[in-house]
């Protein structure tokens, strides 16, 4: 198990940017594929972005493609989600997750390790 900690959420206006960060306590993230998921009140958790162990492959949900960028720095043990051109519909709690899987990274059921989440609120 790896303990994940997210940071960087907040209240912004439509069109603004935010960068979410995820780090691990005591374990290296370099052997995990990493994902970011969002969950709005009353809705299911949904995939936003994922990145392979080396960072060489990235995957995005259609709703965020072109606006969000996932990246990782294995030396710093961090995974970031740069969120640009934010919209009110992006409002949700965002979760960082880690998996030993290396395919089908959009499925939340593949992820055994989750952070506590960080709130992102986009006002119109």
Short mmCIF file of N, CA, C and O in Angstrom, two decimals:
data_model
loop_
_atom_site.label_atom_id
_atom_site.label_comp_id
_atom_site.label_asym_id
_atom_site.label_seq_id
_atom_site.Cartn_x
_atom_site.Cartn_y
_atom_site.Cartn_z
N UNK A 1 0.83 -1.18 0.00
CA UNK A 1 0.00 0.00 0.00
C UNK A 1 0.87 1.24 0.00
O UNK A 1 1.95 1.26 0.60
N UNK A 2 0.38 2.28 -0.67
CA UNK A 2 1.10 3.55 -0.68
C UNK A 2 0.11 4.64 -0.29
O UNK A 2 -1.03 4.66 -0.74
N UNK A 3 0.56 5.52 0.60
CA UNK A 3 -0.29 6.62 1.05
C UNK A 3 -0.08 7.82 0.13
O UNK A 3 1.05 8.31 0.02
N UNK A 4 -1.16 8.29 -0.44
CA UNK A 4 -1.09 9.40 -1.38
C UNK A 4 -1.69 10.65 -0.76
O UNK A 4 -2.69 10.58 -0.05
N UNK A 5 -1.08 11.79 -1.05
CA UNK A 5 -1.53 13.06 -0.52
C UNK A 5 -1.64 14.05 -1.68
O UNK A 5 -0.65 14.32 -2.37
N UNK A 6 -2.85 14.60 -1.85
CA UNK A 6 -3.08 15.58 -2.90
C UNK A 6 -3.03 17.00 -2.31
O UNK A 6 -3.33 17.20 -1.13
N UNK A 7 -2.69 17.94 -3.16
CA UNK A 7 -2.72 19.35 -2.77
C UNK A 7 -2.98 20.19 -4.01
O UNK A 7 -2.88 19.69 -5.13
N UNK A 8 -3.32 21.46 -3.77
CA UNK A 8 -3.43 22.39 -4.88
C UNK A 8 -4.84 22.77 -5.29
O UNK A 8 -5.02 23.62 -6.17
N UNK A 9 -5.84 22.18 -4.67
CA UNK A 9 -7.20 22.54 -5.01
C UNK A 9 -7.55 23.93 -4.52
O UNK A 9 -6.78 24.57 -3.80
N UNK A 10 -8.72 24.42 -4.94
CA UNK A 10 -9.13 25.73 -4.49
C UNK A 10 -10.35 26.23 -5.25
O UNK A 10 -10.95 25.49 -6.03
N UNK A 11 -10.67 27.48 -5.01
CA UNK A 11 -11.79 28.15 -5.67
C UNK A 11 -11.25 29.09 -6.72
O UNK A 11 -10.44 29.98 -6.40
N UNK A 12 -11.68 28.88 -7.97
CA UNK A 12 -11.22 29.72 -9.07
C UNK A 12 -12.42 30.12 -9.92
O UNK A 12 -13.53 29.62 -9.73
N UNK A 13 -12.15 31.00 -10.87
CA UNK A 13 -13.21 31.43 -11.79
C UNK A 13 -13.07 30.71 -13.13
O UNK A 13 -12.00 30.16 -13.45
N UNK A 14 -14.14 30.72 -13.88
CA UNK A 14 -14.12 30.12 -15.21
C UNK A 14 -12.97 30.68 -16.03
O UNK A 14 -12.75 31.89 -16.07
N UNK A 15 -12.23 29.76 -16.66
CA UNK A 15 -11.09 30.16 -17.47
C UNK A 15 -9.76 30.17 -16.76
O UNK A 15 -8.71 30.26 -17.40
N UNK A 16 -9.80 30.08 -15.44
CA UNK A 16 -8.56 30.07 -14.65
C UNK A 16 -7.86 28.73 -14.73
O UNK A 16 -8.38 27.75 -15.30
N UNK A 17 -6.68 28.69 -14.12
CA UNK A 17 -5.87 27.47 -14.08
C UNK A 17 -5.56 27.07 -12.65
O UNK A 17 -5.53 27.92 -11.75
N UNK A 18 -5.34 25.79 -12.46
CA UNK A 18 -4.90 25.23 -11.19
C UNK A 18 -3.95 24.08 -11.49
O UNK A 18 -4.10 23.40 -12.51
N UNK A 19 -3.01 23.86 -10.57
CA UNK A 19 -2.16 22.68 -10.67
C UNK A 19 -2.33 21.85 -9.41
O UNK A 19 -2.10 22.34 -8.31
N UNK A 20 -2.78 20.63 -9.59
CA UNK A 20 -2.89 19.69 -8.48
C UNK A 20 -1.62 18.87 -8.41
O UNK A 20 -1.05 18.50 -9.43
N UNK A 21 -1.22 18.56 -7.18
CA UNK A 21 -0.03 17.73 -6.98
C UNK A 21 -0.37 16.54 -6.11
O UNK A 21 -1.25 16.62 -5.25
N UNK A 22 0.34 15.47 -6.35
CA UNK A 22 0.16 14.24 -5.58
C UNK A 22 1.54 13.72 -5.22
O UNK A 22 2.42 13.63 -6.08
N UNK A 23 1.71 13.38 -3.97
CA UNK A 23 2.95 12.78 -3.55
C UNK A 23 2.64 11.60 -2.64
O UNK A 23 1.51 11.41 -2.22
N UNK A 24 3.66 10.80 -2.36
CA UNK A 24 3.48 9.61 -1.54
C UNK A 24 4.34 9.71 -0.30
O UNK A 24 5.45 10.26 -0.35
N UNK A 25 3.81 9.19 0.80
CA UNK A 25 4.57 9.14 2.04
C UNK A 25 5.32 7.83 2.15
O UNK A 25 4.71 6.77 2.26
N UNK A 26 6.63 7.90 2.07
CA UNK A 26 7.45 6.74 2.39
C UNK A 26 7.61 5.70 1.31
O UNK A 26 8.31 4.72 1.52
N UNK A 27 6.94 5.88 0.17
CA UNK A 27 7.07 4.89 -0.90
C UNK A 27 7.35 5.61 -2.21
O UNK A 27 6.85 6.71 -2.46
N UNK A 28 8.11 4.96 -3.05
CA UNK A 28 8.37 5.52 -4.37
C UNK A 28 7.18 5.28 -5.29
O UNK A 28 6.61 4.19 -5.30
N UNK A 29 6.82 6.30 -6.04
CA UNK A 29 5.73 6.17 -7.01
C UNK A 29 6.20 5.65 -8.36
O UNK A 29 5.38 5.42 -9.25
N UNK A 30 7.49 5.45 -8.52
CA UNK A 30 8.04 5.13 -9.83
C UNK A 30 7.59 3.77 -10.36
O UNK A 30 7.67 3.52 -11.57
N UNK A 31 7.13 2.90 -9.47
CA UNK A 31 6.68 1.57 -9.92
C UNK A 31 5.17 1.50 -10.13
O UNK A 31 4.62 0.43 -10.32
N UNK A 32 4.51 2.65 -10.06
CA UNK A 32 3.06 2.71 -10.22
C UNK A 32 2.67 3.54 -11.43
O UNK A 32 3.26 4.61 -11.68
N UNK A 33 1.66 3.09 -12.14
CA UNK A 33 0.96 3.99 -13.04
C UNK A 33 0.05 4.85 -12.17
O UNK A 33 -0.46 4.39 -11.14
N UNK A 34 -0.14 6.09 -12.59
CA UNK A 34 -0.86 7.04 -11.75
C UNK A 34 -2.05 7.62 -12.50
O UNK A 34 -1.99 7.84 -13.72
N UNK A 35 -3.09 7.89 -11.76
CA UNK A 35 -4.28 8.48 -12.38
C UNK A 35 -4.86 9.59 -11.53
O UNK A 35 -4.61 9.66 -10.32
N UNK A 36 -5.62 10.44 -12.19
CA UNK A 36 -6.42 11.46 -11.52
C UNK A 36 -7.88 11.22 -11.88
O UNK A 36 -8.21 11.01 -13.06
N UNK A 37 -8.73 11.26 -10.86
CA UNK A 37 -10.16 11.06 -11.03
C UNK A 37 -10.89 12.21 -10.35
O UNK A 37 -10.37 12.83 -9.42
N UNK A 38 -12.09 12.48 -10.81
CA UNK A 38 -12.91 13.50 -10.18
C UNK A 38 -14.24 12.92 -9.75
O UNK A 38 -14.73 11.94 -10.33
N UNK A 39 -14.80 13.51 -8.71
CA UNK A 39 -16.12 13.08 -8.24
C UNK A 39 -16.91 14.29 -7.79
O UNK A 39 -16.53 14.95 -6.81
N UNK A 40 -17.98 14.58 -8.50
CA UNK A 40 -18.88 15.66 -8.13
C UNK A 40 -19.94 15.12 -7.17
O UNK A 40 -20.20 13.92 -7.16
N UNK A 41 -20.55 15.99 -6.38
CA UNK A 41 -21.56 15.53 -5.41
C UNK A 41 -22.68 14.74 -6.09
O UNK A 41 -23.24 15.18 -7.10
N UNK A 42 -22.96 13.57 -5.54
CA UNK A 42 -24.04 12.75 -6.06
C UNK A 42 -23.73 12.01 -7.34
O UNK A 42 -24.61 11.36 -7.90
N UNK A 43 -22.48 12.09 -7.79
CA UNK A 43 -22.11 11.43 -9.04
C UNK A 43 -21.00 10.42 -8.81
O UNK A 43 -20.33 10.44 -7.79
N UNK A 44 -20.83 9.54 -9.80
CA UNK A 44 -19.79 8.54 -9.70
C UNK A 44 -18.42 9.16 -9.95
O UNK A 44 -18.30 10.19 -10.63
N UNK A 45 -17.42 8.49 -9.41
CA UNK A 45 -16.05 8.92 -9.67
C UNK A 45 -15.72 8.66 -11.13
O UNK A 45 -16.03 7.59 -11.67
N UNK A 46 -15.11 9.64 -11.78
CA UNK A 46 -14.82 9.48 -13.19
C UNK A 46 -13.38 9.82 -13.52
O UNK A 46 -12.73 10.64 -12.86
N UNK A 47 -12.89 9.15 -14.53
CA UNK A 47 -11.52 9.28 -14.97
C UNK A 47 -11.26 10.65 -15.57
O UNK A 47 -12.09 11.19 -16.31
N UNK A 48 -10.09 11.22 -15.23
CA UNK A 48 -9.67 12.47 -15.85
C UNK A 48 -8.40 12.26 -16.69
O UNK A 48 -8.37 12.61 -17.86
N UNK A 49 -7.36 11.69 -16.06
CA UNK A 49 -6.09 11.53 -16.76
C UNK A 49 -5.28 10.44 -16.08
O UNK A 49 -5.49 10.13 -14.90
N UNK A 50 -4.35 9.85 -16.84
CA UNK A 50 -3.46 8.84 -16.29
C UNK A 50 -2.11 8.94 -16.98
O UNK A 50 -1.99 9.49 -18.10
N UNK A 51 -1.10 8.39 -16.32
CA UNK A 51 0.25 8.44 -16.86
C UNK A 51 0.96 7.14 -16.52
O UNK A 51 0.77 6.56 -15.44
N UNK A 52 1.76 6.67 -17.46
CA UNK A 52 2.49 5.42 -17.26
C UNK A 52 3.64 5.61 -16.27
O UNK A 52 3.95 6.73 -15.86
N UNK A 53 4.26 4.50 -15.91
CA UNK A 53 5.29 4.54 -14.88
C UNK A 53 6.46 5.45 -15.25
O UNK A 53 6.97 6.20 -14.42
N UNK A 54 6.84 5.40 -16.49
CA UNK A 54 7.98 6.22 -16.93
C UNK A 54 7.56 7.64 -17.29
O UNK A 54 8.41 8.52 -17.44
N UNK A 55 6.27 7.84 -17.48
CA UNK A 55 5.77 9.13 -17.95
C UNK A 55 5.71 9.22 -19.46
O UNK A 55 5.30 10.25 -20.01
N UNK A 56 6.06 8.15 -20.13
CA UNK A 56 6.11 8.18 -21.58
C UNK A 56 4.76 8.13 -22.26
O UNK A 56 4.64 8.49 -23.44
N UNK A 57 3.75 7.66 -21.55
CA UNK A 57 2.39 7.58 -22.13
C UNK A 57 1.42 8.28 -21.20
O UNK A 57 1.45 8.10 -19.99
N UNK A 58 0.55 9.07 -21.79
CA UNK A 58 -0.49 9.75 -21.03
C UNK A 58 -1.84 9.49 -21.68
O UNK A 58 -1.93 9.23 -22.89
N UNK A 59 -2.88 9.56 -20.88
CA UNK A 59 -4.24 9.26 -21.32
C UNK A 59 -5.17 10.30 -20.71
O UNK A 59 -4.98 10.69 -19.55
N UNK A 60 -6.17 10.70 -21.48
CA UNK A 60 -7.09 11.73 -21.01
C UNK A 60 -8.52 11.39 -21.35
O UNK A 60 -8.81 10.81 -22.40
N UNK A 61 -9.42 11.80 -20.47
CA UNK A 61 -10.84 11.74 -20.81
C UNK A 61 -11.12 12.80 -21.87
O UNK A 61 -10.47 13.86 -21.90
N UNK A 62 -12.09 12.53 -22.71
CA UNK A 62 -12.42 13.49 -23.77
C UNK A 62 -12.78 14.86 -23.21
O UNK A 62 -12.50 15.89 -23.81
N UNK A 63 -13.40 14.86 -22.03
CA UNK A 63 -13.88 16.12 -21.45
C UNK A 63 -12.75 17.05 -21.02
O UNK A 63 -12.98 18.25 -20.83
N UNK A 64 -11.54 16.50 -20.84
CA UNK A 64 -10.43 17.33 -20.38
C UNK A 64 -9.30 17.43 -21.40
O UNK A 64 -8.36 18.20 -21.21
N UNK A 65 -9.40 16.67 -22.48
CA UNK A 65 -8.33 16.65 -23.47
C UNK A 65 -8.11 18.04 -24.04
O UNK A 65 -9.06 18.74 -24.40
N UNK A 66 -6.85 18.45 -24.08
CA UNK A 66 -6.53 19.79 -24.57
C UNK A 66 -6.53 20.86 -23.49
O UNK A 66 -6.04 21.96 -23.72
N UNK A 67 -7.09 20.54 -22.34
CA UNK A 67 -7.13 21.51 -21.23
C UNK A 67 -6.29 21.06 -20.04
O UNK A 67 -5.71 21.90 -19.35
N UNK A 68 -6.25 19.77 -19.79
CA UNK A 68 -5.50 19.22 -18.65
C UNK A 68 -4.25 18.53 -19.15
O UNK A 68 -4.25 17.91 -20.22
N UNK A 69 -3.20 18.60 -18.33
CA UNK A 69 -1.96 17.90 -18.63
C UNK A 69 -1.48 17.18 -17.38
O UNK A 69 -1.29 17.81 -16.33
N UNK A 70 -1.27 15.88 -17.51
CA UNK A 70 -0.72 15.10 -16.40
C UNK A 70 0.77 14.92 -16.63
O UNK A 70 1.22 14.74 -17.77
N UNK A 71 1.53 14.99 -15.55
CA UNK A 71 2.97 14.82 -15.65
C UNK A 71 3.47 14.19 -14.36
O UNK A 71 2.76 14.18 -13.34
N UNK A 72 4.68 13.67 -14.41
CA UNK A 72 5.26 13.09 -13.20
C UNK A 72 6.75 13.37 -13.17
O UNK A 72 7.40 13.52 -14.20
N UNK A 73 7.26 13.41 -11.95
CA UNK A 73 8.69 13.54 -11.72
C UNK A 73 9.06 12.47 -10.72
O UNK A 73 8.84 12.63 -9.51
N UNK A 74 9.57 11.36 -11.22
CA UNK A 74 9.87 10.24 -10.32
C UNK A 74 11.00 10.55 -9.35
O UNK A 74 11.04 10.01 -8.25
N UNK A 75 11.88 11.43 -9.72
CA UNK A 75 12.95 11.83 -8.80
C UNK A 75 12.39 12.60 -7.61
O UNK A 75 12.86 12.47 -6.48
N UNK A 76 11.37 13.42 -7.89
CA UNK A 76 10.72 14.19 -6.82
C UNK A 76 9.54 13.45 -6.21
O UNK A 76 8.93 13.93 -5.24
N UNK A 77 9.20 12.30 -6.80
CA UNK A 77 8.11 11.47 -6.28
C UNK A 77 6.76 12.22 -6.31
O UNK A 77 5.98 12.17 -5.34
N UNK A 78 6.52 12.92 -7.39
CA UNK A 78 5.28 13.68 -7.50
C UNK A 78 4.61 13.43 -8.85
O UNK A 78 5.27 13.11 -9.85
N UNK A 79 3.30 13.59 -8.85
CA UNK A 79 2.51 13.55 -10.06
C UNK A 79 1.62 14.79 -10.05
O UNK A 79 0.98 15.08 -9.03
N UNK A 80 1.63 15.52 -11.15
CA UNK A 80 0.87 16.76 -11.22
C UNK A 80 -0.25 16.68 -12.26
O UNK A 80 -0.15 15.94 -13.24
N UNK A 81 -1.26 17.49 -12.03
CA UNK A 81 -2.32 17.66 -13.01
C UNK A 81 -2.49 19.16 -13.24
O UNK A 81 -3.01 19.87 -12.36
N UNK A 82 -2.01 19.63 -14.37
CA UNK A 82 -2.17 21.03 -14.74
C UNK A 82 -3.53 21.18 -15.40
O UNK A 82 -3.83 20.53 -16.40
N UNK A 83 -4.36 22.06 -14.84
CA UNK A 83 -5.72 22.22 -15.30
C UNK A 83 -5.88 23.65 -15.82
O UNK A 83 -5.78 24.61 -15.06
N UNK A 84 -6.10 23.78 -17.11
CA UNK A 84 -6.28 25.08 -17.73
C UNK A 84 -7.71 25.24 -18.24
O UNK A 84 -8.44 24.27 -18.39
N UNK A 85 -8.08 26.48 -18.50
CA UNK A 85 -9.41 26.79 -19.06
C UNK A 85 -10.51 26.08 -18.28
O UNK A 85 -11.38 25.42 -18.85
N UNK A 86 -10.46 26.22 -16.98
CA UNK A 86 -11.41 25.51 -16.12
C UNK A 86 -12.84 25.98 -16.35
O UNK A 86 -13.10 27.17 -16.62
N UNK A 87 -13.77 25.04 -16.22
CA UNK A 87 -15.19 25.29 -16.43
C UNK A 87 -15.95 24.93 -15.15
O UNK A 87 -15.48 24.10 -14.37
N UNK A 88 -17.12 25.50 -14.96
CA UNK A 88 -17.91 25.13 -13.77
C UNK A 88 -18.16 23.63 -13.67
O UNK A 88 -18.21 23.08 -12.56
N UNK A 89 -18.28 22.95 -14.79
CA UNK A 89 -18.53 21.51 -14.76
C UNK A 89 -17.31 20.71 -14.33
O UNK A 89 -17.40 19.49 -14.12
N UNK A 90 -16.15 21.36 -14.19
CA UNK A 90 -14.98 20.69 -13.63
C UNK A 90 -15.02 20.65 -12.11
O UNK A 90 -14.17 20.01 -11.48
N UNK A 91 -15.97 21.34 -11.51
CA UNK A 91 -16.08 21.36 -10.06
C UNK A 91 -16.29 19.96 -9.51
O UNK A 91 -17.21 19.25 -9.91
N UNK A 92 -15.41 19.56 -8.59
CA UNK A 92 -15.44 18.20 -8.04
C UNK A 92 -14.32 18.06 -7.03
O UNK A 92 -13.45 18.93 -6.91
N UNK A 93 -14.35 16.96 -6.31
CA UNK A 93 -13.19 16.53 -5.55
C UNK A 93 -12.31 15.71 -6.49
O UNK A 93 -12.80 14.80 -7.17
N UNK A 94 -11.04 16.04 -6.51
CA UNK A 94 -10.09 15.34 -7.39
C UNK A 94 -9.21 14.42 -6.55
O UNK A 94 -8.64 14.84 -5.53
N UNK A 95 -9.12 13.19 -7.03
CA UNK A 95 -8.38 12.16 -6.33
C UNK A 95 -7.19 11.70 -7.16
O UNK A 95 -7.31 11.47 -8.37
N UNK A 96 -6.08 11.51 -6.50
CA UNK A 96 -4.91 10.88 -7.08
C UNK A 96 -4.98 9.39 -6.73
O UNK A 96 -5.40 9.03 -5.63
N UNK A 97 -4.57 8.54 -7.67
CA UNK A 97 -4.62 7.10 -7.43
C UNK A 97 -3.42 6.42 -8.07
O UNK A 97 -2.89 6.91 -9.08
N UNK A 98 -3.03 5.30 -7.49
CA UNK A 98 -1.87 4.55 -7.97
C UNK A 98 -2.26 3.10 -8.23
O UNK A 98 -3.02 2.50 -7.47
N UNK A 99 -1.72 2.56 -9.32
CA UNK A 99 -2.00 1.18 -9.67
C UNK A 99 -0.75 0.50 -10.21
O UNK A 99 0.10 1.15 -10.82
N UNK A 100 -0.68 -0.81 -10.00
CA UNK A 100 0.40 -1.60 -10.58
C UNK A 100 0.08 -1.99 -12.02
O UNK A 100 0.94 -2.50 -12.74
N UNK A 101 -1.15 -1.77 -12.44
CA UNK A 101 -1.54 -2.07 -13.82
C UNK A 101 -0.86 -1.10 -14.78
O UNK A 101 -0.43 -0.01 -14.38
N UNK A 102 -0.78 -1.53 -16.04
CA UNK A 102 -0.19 -0.63 -17.04
C UNK A 102 -1.03 -0.52 -18.30
O UNK A 102 -0.63 0.10 -19.27
N UNK A 103 -2.24 -1.06 -18.25
CA UNK A 103 -3.19 -0.85 -19.35
C UNK A 103 -4.54 -0.54 -18.76
O UNK A 103 -4.79 -0.77 -17.58
N UNK A 104 -5.43 -0.06 -19.63
CA UNK A 104 -6.81 0.25 -19.22
C UNK A 104 -6.81 1.15 -17.99
O UNK A 104 -7.54 0.93 -17.03
N UNK A 105 -6.02 2.18 -18.01
CA UNK A 105 -5.81 3.00 -16.82
C UNK A 105 -6.98 3.91 -16.51
O UNK A 105 -6.95 4.61 -15.50
N UNK A 106 -8.03 3.92 -17.31
CA UNK A 106 -9.20 4.75 -17.04
C UNK A 106 -10.16 4.10 -16.05
O UNK A 106 -11.08 4.76 -15.58
N UNK A 107 -9.97 2.84 -15.74
CA UNK A 107 -10.91 2.14 -14.87
C UNK A 107 -10.54 2.33 -13.40
O UNK A 107 -9.50 1.85 -12.95
N UNK A 108 -11.39 2.99 -12.62
CA UNK A 108 -11.06 3.21 -11.21
C UNK A 108 -10.91 1.92 -10.41
O UNK A 108 -10.19 1.90 -9.40
N UNK A 109 -11.54 0.86 -10.87
CA UNK A 109 -11.44 -0.41 -10.13
C UNK A 109 -10.04 -0.99 -10.16
O UNK A 109 -9.71 -1.87 -9.35
N UNK A 110 -9.19 -0.54 -11.07
CA UNK A 110 -7.82 -1.02 -11.14
C UNK A 110 -6.91 -0.42 -10.08
O UNK A 110 -5.82 -0.93 -9.84
N UNK A 111 -7.36 0.66 -9.47
CA UNK A 111 -6.51 1.40 -8.55
C UNK A 111 -6.76 0.97 -7.11
O UNK A 111 -7.88 1.09 -6.60
N UNK A 112 -5.71 0.49 -6.45
CA UNK A 112 -5.83 0.02 -5.08
C UNK A 112 -5.47 1.10 -4.07
O UNK A 112 -5.75 0.95 -2.88
N UNK A 113 -4.85 2.17 -4.54
CA UNK A 113 -4.35 3.21 -3.63
C UNK A 113 -4.93 4.56 -4.03
O UNK A 113 -4.78 4.97 -5.19
N UNK A 114 -5.55 5.22 -3.05
CA UNK A 114 -6.22 6.50 -3.30
C UNK A 114 -5.83 7.52 -2.24
O UNK A 114 -5.63 7.17 -1.08
N UNK A 115 -5.75 8.77 -2.68
CA UNK A 115 -5.57 9.84 -1.73
C UNK A 115 -6.91 10.27 -1.15
O UNK A 115 -7.96 9.72 -1.49
N UNK A 116 -6.87 11.28 -0.29
CA UNK A 116 -8.08 11.78 0.38
C UNK A 116 -8.88 12.73 -0.51
O UNK A 116 -10.04 13.00 -0.24
N UNK A 117 -8.25 13.26 -1.52
CA UNK A 117 -8.93 14.16 -2.44
C UNK A 117 -8.68 15.62 -2.11
O UNK A 117 -8.40 15.98 -0.96
N UNK A 118 -8.81 16.45 -3.13
CA UNK A 118 -8.70 17.89 -2.96
C UNK A 118 -9.82 18.55 -3.75
O UNK A 118 -10.11 18.15 -4.89
N UNK A 119 -10.47 19.52 -3.14
CA UNK A 119 -11.64 20.14 -3.75
C UNK A 119 -11.24 21.19 -4.77
O UNK A 119 -10.41 22.07 -4.49
N UNK A 120 -11.86 21.11 -5.92
CA UNK A 120 -11.72 22.13 -6.96
C UNK A 120 -13.11 22.70 -7.23
O UNK A 120 -14.04 21.95 -7.54
N UNK A 121 -13.24 24.00 -7.08
CA UNK A 121 -14.51 24.67 -7.33
C UNK A 121 -14.29 25.77 -8.36
O UNK A 121 -13.43 26.63 -8.16
N UNK A 122 -15.06 25.71 -9.43
CA UNK A 122 -14.95 26.70 -10.50
C UNK A 122 -16.25 27.49 -10.56
O UNK A 122 -17.31 26.94 -10.83
N UNK A 123 -16.14 28.77 -10.28
CA UNK A 123 -17.34 29.61 -10.30
C UNK A 123 -17.54 30.21 -11.68
O UNK A 123 -16.58 30.47 -12.41
N UNK A 124 -18.81 30.45 -12.00
CA UNK A 124 -19.13 31.00 -13.33
C UNK A 124 -19.17 32.52 -13.30
O UNK A 124 -19.09 33.14 -12.26
#
